[in-house]
Short mmCIF file of C-alpha atoms in Angstrom, two decimals:
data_model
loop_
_atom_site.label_atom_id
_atom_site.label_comp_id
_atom_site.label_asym_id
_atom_site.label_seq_id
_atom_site.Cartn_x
_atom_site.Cartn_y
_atom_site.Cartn_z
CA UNK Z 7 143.29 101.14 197.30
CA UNK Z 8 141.13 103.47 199.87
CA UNK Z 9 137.53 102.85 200.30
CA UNK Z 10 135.63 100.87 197.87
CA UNK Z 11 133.54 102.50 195.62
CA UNK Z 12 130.07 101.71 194.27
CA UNK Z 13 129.99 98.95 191.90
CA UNK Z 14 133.28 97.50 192.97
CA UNK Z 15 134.06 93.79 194.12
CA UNK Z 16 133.05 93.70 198.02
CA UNK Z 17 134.95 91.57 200.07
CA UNK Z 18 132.85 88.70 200.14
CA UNK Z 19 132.76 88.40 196.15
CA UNK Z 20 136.80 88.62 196.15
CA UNK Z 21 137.08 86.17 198.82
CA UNK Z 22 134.98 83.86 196.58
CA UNK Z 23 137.11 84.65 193.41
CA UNK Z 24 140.26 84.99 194.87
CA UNK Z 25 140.91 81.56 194.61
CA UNK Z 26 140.50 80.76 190.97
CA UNK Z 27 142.56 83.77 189.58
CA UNK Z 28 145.85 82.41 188.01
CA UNK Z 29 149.34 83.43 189.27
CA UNK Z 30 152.36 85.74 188.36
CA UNK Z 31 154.79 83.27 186.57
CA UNK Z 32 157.29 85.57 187.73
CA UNK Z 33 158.67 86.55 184.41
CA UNK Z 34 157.18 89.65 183.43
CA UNK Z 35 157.38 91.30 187.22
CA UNK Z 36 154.98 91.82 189.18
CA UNK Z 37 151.02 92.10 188.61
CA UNK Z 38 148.81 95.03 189.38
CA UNK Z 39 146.89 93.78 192.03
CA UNK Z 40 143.89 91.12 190.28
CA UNK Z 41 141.27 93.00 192.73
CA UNK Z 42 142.08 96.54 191.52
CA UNK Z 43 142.32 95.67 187.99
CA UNK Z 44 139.05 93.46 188.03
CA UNK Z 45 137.68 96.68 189.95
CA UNK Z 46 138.40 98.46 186.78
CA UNK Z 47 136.85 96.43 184.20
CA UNK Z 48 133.82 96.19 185.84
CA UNK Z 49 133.19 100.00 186.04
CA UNK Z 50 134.41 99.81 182.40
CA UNK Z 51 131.61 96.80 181.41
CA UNK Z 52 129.06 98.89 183.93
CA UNK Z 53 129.53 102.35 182.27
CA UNK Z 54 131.07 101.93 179.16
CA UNK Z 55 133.60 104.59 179.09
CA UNK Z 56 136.28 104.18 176.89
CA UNK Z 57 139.74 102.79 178.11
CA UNK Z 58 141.38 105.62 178.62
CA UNK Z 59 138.62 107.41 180.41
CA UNK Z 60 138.82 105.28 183.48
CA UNK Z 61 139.75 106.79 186.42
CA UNK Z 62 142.99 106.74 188.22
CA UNK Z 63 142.11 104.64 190.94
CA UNK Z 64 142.07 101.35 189.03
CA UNK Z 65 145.70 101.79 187.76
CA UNK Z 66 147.21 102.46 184.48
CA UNK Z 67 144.46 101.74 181.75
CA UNK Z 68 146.81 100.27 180.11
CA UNK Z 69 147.02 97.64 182.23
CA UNK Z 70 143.84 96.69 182.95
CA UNK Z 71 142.83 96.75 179.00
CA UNK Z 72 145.93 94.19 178.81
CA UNK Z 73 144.47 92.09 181.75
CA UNK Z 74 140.95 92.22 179.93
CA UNK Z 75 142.24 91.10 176.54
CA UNK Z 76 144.37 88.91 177.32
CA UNK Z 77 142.03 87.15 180.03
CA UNK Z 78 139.31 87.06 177.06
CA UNK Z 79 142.08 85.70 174.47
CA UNK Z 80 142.90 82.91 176.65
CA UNK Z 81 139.59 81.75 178.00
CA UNK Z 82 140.39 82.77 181.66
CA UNK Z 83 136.90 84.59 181.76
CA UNK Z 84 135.45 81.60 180.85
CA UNK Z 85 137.11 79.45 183.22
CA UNK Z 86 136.55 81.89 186.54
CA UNK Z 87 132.26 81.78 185.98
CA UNK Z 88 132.60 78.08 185.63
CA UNK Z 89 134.66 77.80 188.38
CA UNK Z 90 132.59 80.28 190.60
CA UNK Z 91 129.53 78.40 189.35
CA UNK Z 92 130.67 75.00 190.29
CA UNK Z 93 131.35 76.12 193.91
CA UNK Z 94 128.11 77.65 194.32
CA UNK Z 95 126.42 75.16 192.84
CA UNK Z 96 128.95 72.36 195.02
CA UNK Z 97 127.73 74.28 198.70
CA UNK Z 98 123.87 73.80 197.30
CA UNK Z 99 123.49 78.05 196.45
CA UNK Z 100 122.36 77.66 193.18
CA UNK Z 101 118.77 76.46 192.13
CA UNK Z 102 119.23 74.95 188.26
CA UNK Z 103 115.49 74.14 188.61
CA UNK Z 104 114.22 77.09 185.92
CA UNK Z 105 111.04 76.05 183.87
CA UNK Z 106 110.00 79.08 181.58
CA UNK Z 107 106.20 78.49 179.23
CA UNK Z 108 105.57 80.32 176.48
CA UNK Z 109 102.05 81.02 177.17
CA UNK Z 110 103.23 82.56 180.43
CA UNK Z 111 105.77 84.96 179.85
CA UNK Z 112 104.16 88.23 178.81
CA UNK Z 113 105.53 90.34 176.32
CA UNK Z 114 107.65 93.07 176.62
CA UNK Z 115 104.94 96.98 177.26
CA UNK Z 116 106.29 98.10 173.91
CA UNK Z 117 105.10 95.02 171.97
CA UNK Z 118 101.50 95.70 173.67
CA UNK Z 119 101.33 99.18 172.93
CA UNK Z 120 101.76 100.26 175.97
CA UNK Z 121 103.14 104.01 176.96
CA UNK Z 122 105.98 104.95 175.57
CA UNK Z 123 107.64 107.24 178.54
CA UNK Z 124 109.02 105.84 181.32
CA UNK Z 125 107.22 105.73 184.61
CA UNK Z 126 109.27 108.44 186.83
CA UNK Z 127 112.16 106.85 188.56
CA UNK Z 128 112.09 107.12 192.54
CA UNK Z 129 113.98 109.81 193.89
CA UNK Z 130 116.54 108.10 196.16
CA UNK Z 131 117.37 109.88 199.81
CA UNK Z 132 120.39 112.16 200.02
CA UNK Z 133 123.55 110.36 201.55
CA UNK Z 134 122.15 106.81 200.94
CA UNK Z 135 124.81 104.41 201.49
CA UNK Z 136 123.32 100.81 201.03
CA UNK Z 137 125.08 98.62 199.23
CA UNK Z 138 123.80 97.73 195.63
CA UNK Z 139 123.23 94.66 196.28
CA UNK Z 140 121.57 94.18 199.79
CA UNK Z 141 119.64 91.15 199.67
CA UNK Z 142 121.40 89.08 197.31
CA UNK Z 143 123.79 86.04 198.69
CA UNK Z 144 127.31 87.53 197.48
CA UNK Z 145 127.43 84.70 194.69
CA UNK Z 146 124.70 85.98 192.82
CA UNK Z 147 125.86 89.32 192.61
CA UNK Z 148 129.58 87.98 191.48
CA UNK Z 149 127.85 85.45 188.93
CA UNK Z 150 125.32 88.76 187.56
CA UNK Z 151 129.51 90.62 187.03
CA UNK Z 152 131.38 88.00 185.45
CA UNK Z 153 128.48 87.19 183.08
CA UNK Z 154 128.50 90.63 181.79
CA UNK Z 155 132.33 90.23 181.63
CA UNK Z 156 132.17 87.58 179.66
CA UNK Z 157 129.07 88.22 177.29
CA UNK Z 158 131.87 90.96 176.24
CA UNK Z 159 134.74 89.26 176.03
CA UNK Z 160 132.53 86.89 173.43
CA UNK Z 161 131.71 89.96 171.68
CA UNK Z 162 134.84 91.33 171.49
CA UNK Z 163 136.51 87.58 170.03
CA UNK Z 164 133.27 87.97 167.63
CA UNK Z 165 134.37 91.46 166.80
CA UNK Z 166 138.02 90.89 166.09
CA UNK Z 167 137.67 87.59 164.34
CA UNK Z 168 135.55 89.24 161.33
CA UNK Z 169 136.85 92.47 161.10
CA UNK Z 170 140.04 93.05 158.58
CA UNK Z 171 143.54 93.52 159.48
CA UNK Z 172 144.35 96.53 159.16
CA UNK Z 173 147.92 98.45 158.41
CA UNK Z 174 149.25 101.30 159.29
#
């Protein structure tokens, strides 16, 4: 697939879901490799282009939209964060600990009245390569992806179950 691009699965997040993707069951051919197609949706969840605007590197877009849908249809979305979860959480990674107060969360600077521009963004160096997401264990980064993954595939169920059929 060449080098890996920003924003795309780094080794140690596909070794961790390697293991819970399902399997070929051999009669439709072969699969598009999982990595490059997963690769794909998450630039697609990450930039929101449309389908056939993503770029030739993750395959067909046909394919990966098929992959997507039919992974959100059948719950497999679902089933890789849990499963992902669970081994984190099995090895000790994750803290489940979380105690949030009402009196102690502050409100958001445009419910204050605070400034409405935003504070000028840091210019980053020229030809800086660190990864995006240097000091996070790799779980956390793959949990942060396949939540946004499936926060869409629940709004895209939500989407097609009320909207009408329609006929061409």
């Amino acid at each position: 697939m060449g080098r890996a691009e920003r924003g795309d699965l780094s080794d140690a997040e596909w070794e961790r879901l390697r293991q819970f993707l399902p399997v070929s069951n051999g009669r439709c051919g072969r699969w598009r490799d999982h990595r490059q197609v997963i690769d794909g949706i998450l630039y697609r969840v990450r930039t929101g282009v449309h389908w056939r605007d993503l770029p030739e590197r993750f395959g067909p877009w046909k394919t990966v939209y098929e992959r997507h849908r039919l992974w959100s249809a059948d719950g497999t979305w679902e089933r890789l964060l849990q499963q992902v979860q669970a081994a984190a959480d099995a090895v000790g990674e994750i803290d489940w600990d979380i105690s949030v107060d009402s009196t102690t969360v502050r409100a958001h600077q445009h419910a204050a009245g605070a400034r409405t521009d935003p504070p000028p963004a840091p210019a980053a160096p020229k030809g800086d390569n660190a990864p995006e997401h240097q000091g996070e264990p790799p779980w956390q980064s793959l949990l942060g992806r396949l939540l946004e993954v499936v926060s869409e595939a629940r709004a895209w169920a939500a989407r097609a179950a009320v909207s009408p059929a329609r006929f061409i």
